[in-house]
JSON list of C-alpha atoms in Angstrom, two decimals:
[
{"chain": "A", "resi": 14, "resn": "MET", "atom": "CA", "xyz": [14.00, -5.82, 7.50]},
{"chain": "A", "resi": 15, "resn": "ASP", "atom": "CA", "xyz": [11.90, -7.74, 4.97]},
{"chain": "A", "resi": 16, "resn": "ALA", "atom": "CA", "xyz": [9.26, -9.60, 6.95]},
{"chain": "A", "resi": 17, "resn": "GLY", "atom": "CA", "xyz": [5.98, -11.36, 6.90]},
{"chain": "A", "resi": 18, "resn": "THR", "atom": "CA", "xyz": [3.19, -12.70, 9.06]},
{"chain": "A", "resi": 19, "resn": "GLU", "atom": "CA", "xyz": [0.10, -14.74, 8.32]},
{"chain": "A", "resi": 20, "resn": "THR", "atom": "CA", "xyz": [-1.62, -11.56, 7.07]},
{"chain": "A", "resi": 21, "resn": "TYR", "atom": "CA", "xyz": [1.16, -9.68, 5.27]},
{"chain": "A", "resi": 22, "resn": "ASN", "atom": "CA", "xyz": [4.47, -10.08, 3.50]},
{"chain": "A", "resi": 23, "resn": "ILE", "atom": "CA", "xyz": [6.63, -6.99, 2.89]},
{"chain": "A", "resi": 24, "resn": "PHE", "atom": "CA", "xyz": [9.80, -7.03, 0.78]},
{"chain": "A", "resi": 25, "resn": "PHE", "atom": "CA", "xyz": [11.92, -5.10, -1.73]},
{"chain": "A", "resi": 26, "resn": "ASP", "atom": "CA", "xyz": [11.73, -6.13, -5.39]},
{"chain": "A", "resi": 27, "resn": "ALA", "atom": "CA", "xyz": [14.87, -4.93, -7.18]},
{"chain": "A", "resi": 28, "resn": "LYS", "atom": "CA", "xyz": [13.40, -5.71, -10.64]},
{"chain": "A", "resi": 29, "resn": "ILE", "atom": "CA", "xyz": [10.79, -2.97, -10.26]},
{"chain": "A", "resi": 30, "resn": "ASN", "atom": "CA", "xyz": [12.73, -0.94, -7.65]},
{"chain": "A", "resi": 31, "resn": "ALA", "atom": "CA", "xyz": [9.73, -0.99, -5.33]},
{"chain": "A", "resi": 32, "resn": "ILE", "atom": "CA", "xyz": [8.56, -2.23, -1.97]},
{"chain": "A", "resi": 33, "resn": "VAL", "atom": "CA", "xyz": [5.99, -4.99, -2.36]},
{"chain": "A", "resi": 34, "resn": "MET", "atom": "CA", "xyz": [3.18, -5.46, 0.16]},
{"chain": "A", "resi": 35, "resn": "GLU", "atom": "CA", "xyz": [1.13, -8.65, -0.08]},
{"chain": "A", "resi": 36, "resn": "TRP", "atom": "CA", "xyz": [-1.94, -8.72, 2.17]},
{"chain": "A", "resi": 37, "resn": "VAL", "atom": "CA", "xyz": [-4.15, -11.76, 2.76]},
{"chain": "A", "resi": 38, "resn": "GLY", "atom": "CA", "xyz": [-7.34, -12.10, 4.80]},
{"chain": "A", "resi": 39, "resn": "TYR", "atom": "CA", "xyz": [-8.32, -9.97, 7.74]},
{"chain": "A", "resi": 40, "resn": "SER", "atom": "CA", "xyz": [-5.76, -7.80, 9.53]},
{"chain": "A", "resi": 41, "resn": "THR", "atom": "CA", "xyz": [-6.28, -6.34, 12.97]},
{"chain": "A", "resi": 42, "resn": "SER", "atom": "CA", "xyz": [-5.58, -2.63, 13.30]},
{"chain": "A", "resi": 43, "resn": "ILE", "atom": "CA", "xyz": [-2.27, -3.46, 15.01]},
{"chain": "A", "resi": 44, "resn": "GLN", "atom": "CA", "xyz": [-1.24, -5.82, 12.17]},
{"chain": "A", "resi": 45, "resn": "PHE", "atom": "CA", "xyz": [-2.28, -3.26, 9.54]},
{"chain": "A", "resi": 46, "resn": "LYS", "atom": "CA", "xyz": [-0.21, -0.52, 11.17]},
{"chain": "A", "resi": 47, "resn": "GLU", "atom": "CA", "xyz": [2.78, -2.82, 11.76]},
{"chain": "A", "resi": 48, "resn": "GLY", "atom": "CA", "xyz": [2.82, -3.93, 8.12]},
{"chain": "A", "resi": 49, "resn": "THR", "atom": "CA", "xyz": [2.34, -0.42, 6.83]},
{"chain": "A", "resi": 50, "resn": "GLU", "atom": "CA", "xyz": [5.14, 0.95, 9.05]},
{"chain": "A", "resi": 51, "resn": "LEU", "atom": "CA", "xyz": [7.37, -1.91, 7.89]},
{"chain": "A", "resi": 52, "resn": "MET", "atom": "CA", "xyz": [6.68, -0.86, 4.30]},
{"chain": "A", "resi": 53, "resn": "LEU", "atom": "CA", "xyz": [7.80, 2.68, 5.15]},
{"chain": "A", "resi": 54, "resn": "ASN", "atom": "CA", "xyz": [10.93, 1.44, 6.93]},
{"chain": "A", "resi": 55, "resn": "ASN", "atom": "CA", "xyz": [11.83, -0.60, 3.83]},
{"chain": "A", "resi": 56, "resn": "LEU", "atom": "CA", "xyz": [11.07, 2.34, 1.55]},
{"chain": "A", "resi": 57, "resn": "ILE", "atom": "CA", "xyz": [13.61, 4.38, 3.50]},
{"chain": "A", "resi": 58, "resn": "ARG", "atom": "CA", "xyz": [16.12, 1.52, 3.82]},
{"chain": "A", "resi": 59, "resn": "TYR", "atom": "CA", "xyz": [16.16, 0.75, 0.08]},
{"chain": "A", "resi": 60, "resn": "LYS", "atom": "CA", "xyz": [15.80, 4.42, -0.96]},
{"chain": "A", "resi": 61, "resn": "ALA", "atom": "CA", "xyz": [12.74, 3.42, -2.97]},
{"chain": "A", "resi": 62, "resn": "ALA", "atom": "CA", "xyz": [9.87, 5.73, -3.87]},
{"chain": "A", "resi": 63, "resn": "LYS", "atom": "CA", "xyz": [7.37, 3.18, -5.21]},
{"chain": "A", "resi": 64, "resn": "VAL", "atom": "CA", "xyz": [5.11, 0.56, -3.66]},
{"chain": "A", "resi": 65, "resn": "LEU", "atom": "CA", "xyz": [3.25, -2.37, -5.14]},
{"chain": "A", "resi": 66, "resn": "ALA", "atom": "CA", "xyz": [0.33, -3.28, -2.87]},
{"chain": "A", "resi": 67, "resn": "ASP", "atom": "CA", "xyz": [-1.28, -6.60, -3.68]},
{"chain": "A", "resi": 68, "resn": "ILE", "atom": "CA", "xyz": [-4.49, -6.31, -1.66]},
{"chain": "A", "resi": 69, "resn": "LYS", "atom": "CA", "xyz": [-6.56, -8.63, -3.86]},
{"chain": "A", "resi": 70, "resn": "ASP", "atom": "CA", "xyz": [-7.17, -11.05, -0.96]},
{"chain": "A", "resi": 71, "resn": "MET", "atom": "CA", "xyz": [-7.25, -8.47, 1.84]},
{"chain": "A", "resi": 72, "resn": "VAL", "atom": "CA", "xyz": [-10.64, -8.39, 3.57]},
{"chain": "A", "resi": 73, "resn": "LEU", "atom": "CA", "xyz": [-10.94, -4.86, 4.96]},
{"chain": "A", "resi": 74, "resn": "ILE", "atom": "CA", "xyz": [-9.14, -1.67, 5.93]},
{"chain": "A", "resi": 75, "resn": "GLY", "atom": "CA", "xyz": [-11.18, -0.39, 8.88]},
{"chain": "A", "resi": 76, "resn": "GLN", "atom": "CA", "xyz": [-12.46, 3.18, 9.15]},
{"chain": "A", "resi": 77, "resn": "GLU", "atom": "CA", "xyz": [-10.03, 4.12, 11.94]},
{"chain": "A", "resi": 78, "resn": "ASP", "atom": "CA", "xyz": [-7.12, 2.71, 9.94]},
{"chain": "A", "resi": 79, "resn": "GLN", "atom": "CA", "xyz": [-8.25, 4.66, 6.87]},
{"chain": "A", "resi": 80, "resn": "GLU", "atom": "CA", "xyz": [-8.20, 7.86, 8.95]},
{"chain": "A", "resi": 81, "resn": "TRP", "atom": "CA", "xyz": [-4.76, 6.97, 10.35]},
{"chain": "A", "resi": 82, "resn": "LEU", "atom": "CA", "xyz": [-3.44, 6.36, 6.81]},
{"chain": "A", "resi": 83, "resn": "HIS", "atom": "CA", "xyz": [-4.71, 9.71, 5.59]},
{"chain": "A", "resi": 84, "resn": "SER", "atom": "CA", "xyz": [-3.83, 11.94, 8.56]},
{"chain": "A", "resi": 85, "resn": "ASP", "atom": "CA", "xyz": [-0.75, 10.30, 10.06]},
{"chain": "A", "resi": 86, "resn": "PHE", "atom": "CA", "xyz": [0.95, 7.74, 7.83]},
{"chain": "A", "resi": 87, "resn": "LEU", "atom": "CA", "xyz": [0.77, 9.29, 4.35]},
{"chain": "A", "resi": 88, "resn": "PRO", "atom": "CA", "xyz": [2.22, 12.69, 5.35]},
{"chain": "A", "resi": 89, "resn": "ARG", "atom": "CA", "xyz": [5.20, 10.91, 6.98]},
{"chain": "A", "resi": 90, "resn": "ALA", "atom": "CA", "xyz": [5.62, 8.55, 4.02]},
{"chain": "A", "resi": 91, "resn": "ILE", "atom": "CA", "xyz": [5.52, 11.42, 1.50]},
{"chain": "A", "resi": 92, "resn": "GLN", "atom": "CA", "xyz": [8.13, 13.29, 3.56]},
{"chain": "A", "resi": 93, "resn": "SER", "atom": "CA", "xyz": [10.29, 10.15, 3.41]},
{"chain": "A", "resi": 94, "resn": "GLY", "atom": "CA", "xyz": [10.16, 9.98, -0.40]},
{"chain": "A", "resi": 95, "resn": "PHE", "atom": "CA", "xyz": [7.03, 7.91, -1.11]},
{"chain": "A", "resi": 96, "resn": "LYS", "atom": "CA", "xyz": [5.90, 8.94, -4.62]},
{"chain": "A", "resi": 97, "resn": "ALA", "atom": "CA", "xyz": [3.87, 6.18, -6.31]},
{"chain": "A", "resi": 98, "resn": "ILE", "atom": "CA", "xyz": [1.70, 3.19, -5.46]},
{"chain": "A", "resi": 99, "resn": "ALA", "atom": "CA", "xyz": [0.14, 0.53, -7.64]},
{"chain": "A", "resi": 100, "resn": "LEU", "atom": "CA", "xyz": [-2.75, -1.27, -5.98]},
{"chain": "A", "resi": 101, "resn": "VAL", "atom": "CA", "xyz": [-4.12, -4.62, -7.11]},
{"chain": "A", "resi": 102, "resn": "LYS", "atom": "CA", "xyz": [-7.88, -4.24, -6.71]},
{"chain": "A", "resi": 103, "resn": "PRO", "atom": "CA", "xyz": [-9.38, -6.15, -3.78]},
{"chain": "A", "resi": 104, "resn": "ASP", "atom": "CA", "xyz": [-11.93, -8.91, -4.39]},
{"chain": "A", "resi": 105, "resn": "HIS", "atom": "CA", "xyz": [-13.83, -8.13, -1.18]},
{"chain": "A", "resi": 106, "resn": "TYR", "atom": "CA", "xyz": [-16.53, -5.51, -1.75]},
{"chain": "A", "resi": 107, "resn": "PHE", "atom": "CA", "xyz": [-16.07, -3.54, 1.47]},
{"chain": "A", "resi": 108, "resn": "ASN", "atom": "CA", "xyz": [-12.33, -3.29, 0.92]},
{"chain": "A", "resi": 109, "resn": "LYS", "atom": "CA", "xyz": [-12.96, -2.02, -2.64]},
{"chain": "A", "resi": 110, "resn": "VAL", "atom": "CA", "xyz": [-15.05, 0.77, -1.10]},
{"chain": "A", "resi": 111, "resn": "ALA", "atom": "CA", "xyz": [-12.36, 1.48, 1.52]},
{"chain": "A", "resi": 112, "resn": "VAL", "atom": "CA", "xyz": [-9.58, 1.63, -1.10]},
{"chain": "A", "resi": 113, "resn": "GLU", "atom": "CA", "xyz": [-11.63, 3.93, -3.33]},
{"chain": "A", "resi": 114, "resn": "SER", "atom": "CA", "xyz": [-12.31, 6.19, -0.35]},
{"chain": "A", "resi": 115, "resn": "ILE", "atom": "CA", "xyz": [-8.62, 6.34, 0.60]},
{"chain": "A", "resi": 116, "resn": "SER", "atom": "CA", "xyz": [-7.43, 6.92, -2.98]},
{"chain": "A", "resi": 117, "resn": "TYR", "atom": "CA", "xyz": [-10.02, 9.68, -3.46]},
{"chain": "A", "resi": 118, "resn": "LYS", "atom": "CA", "xyz": [-8.54, 11.60, -0.51]},
{"chain": "A", "resi": 119, "resn": "VAL", "atom": "CA", "xyz": [-4.90, 11.25, -1.62]},
{"chain": "A", "resi": 120, "resn": "ASP", "atom": "CA", "xyz": [-3.24, 14.39, -2.95]},
{"chain": "A", "resi": 121, "resn": "ARG", "atom": "CA", "xyz": [-2.47, 13.28, -6.52]},
{"chain": "A", "resi": 122, "resn": "GLU", "atom": "CA", "xyz": [0.22, 15.94, -6.83]},
{"chain": "A", "resi": 123, "resn": "LYS", "atom": "CA", "xyz": [2.16, 14.25, -4.02]},
{"chain": "A", "resi": 124, "resn": "ILE", "atom": "CA", "xyz": [1.45, 10.55, -4.70]},
{"chain": "A", "resi": 125, "resn": "ASN", "atom": "CA", "xyz": [0.84, 8.92, -8.05]},
{"chain": "A", "resi": 126, "resn": "ILE", "atom": "CA", "xyz": [-1.78, 6.25, -7.31]},
{"chain": "A", "resi": 127, "resn": "ASN", "atom": "CA", "xyz": [-3.26, 3.72, -9.69]},
{"chain": "A", "resi": 128, "resn": "ILE", "atom": "CA", "xyz": [-5.52, 0.69, -9.20]},
{"chain": "A", "resi": 129, "resn": "PHE", "atom": "CA", "xyz": [-5.18, -2.43, -11.35]},
{"chain": "A", "resi": 130, "resn": "ASP", "atom": "CA", "xyz": [-7.09, -5.66, -11.94]},
{"chain": "A", "resi": 131, "resn": "ASN", "atom": "CA", "xyz": [-3.98, -7.85, -11.67]},
{"chain": "A", "resi": 132, "resn": "LEU", "atom": "CA", "xyz": [-0.38, -7.98, -10.51]},
{"chain": "A", "resi": 133, "resn": "SER", "atom": "CA", "xyz": [1.24, -7.97, -13.96]},
{"chain": "A", "resi": 134, "resn": "GLU", "atom": "CA", "xyz": [-0.52, -4.74, -15.02]},
{"chain": "A", "resi": 135, "resn": "ALA", "atom": "CA", "xyz": [0.53, -3.10, -11.76]},
{"chain": "A", "resi": 136, "resn": "LYS", "atom": "CA", "xyz": [4.17, -4.14, -12.25]},
{"chain": "A", "resi": 137, "resn": "VAL", "atom": "CA", "xyz": [4.22, -2.84, -15.83]},
{"chain": "A", "resi": 138, "resn": "TRP", "atom": "CA", "xyz": [2.88, 0.54, -14.71]},
{"chain": "A", "resi": 139, "resn": "LEU", "atom": "CA", "xyz": [5.33, 0.80, -11.81]},
{"chain": "A", "resi": 140, "resn": "SER", "atom": "CA", "xyz": [8.24, 0.06, -14.13]},
{"chain": "A", "resi": 141, "resn": "THR", "atom": "CA", "xyz": [7.33, 3.18, -16.13]},
{"chain": "A", "resi": 142, "resn": "ILE", "atom": "CA", "xyz": [7.51, 5.41, -13.05]},
{"chain": "A", "resi": 143, "resn": "ALA", "atom": "CA", "xyz": [10.93, 6.97, -12.41]}
]
């Protein structure tokens, strides 16, 4: 179930009991949705509730994909037990704006979301989440 492509790598990290998503470069809408669905499948498979999303080198989450995340994906993920996500802040300006827009719309009572400057800070925070 763990898998990767040239744009993403998705796997379970037992040390932090979380699904890790590593994104690099530009993803098409199809690749973005495939990787995100794979994350959810792994979340369910490993009975995890936390995600570490390293999107430092991801170029952009498009507007349509942002809408899909908010209206379609997140409600299903929350229903499947998704409770917390640590995001490593993107370097690319437009993706910073996209991530801020998405995180602003998230219901903080349903998902604990936090954005970090680096991977080690994100891992430390996730390890404090039950």
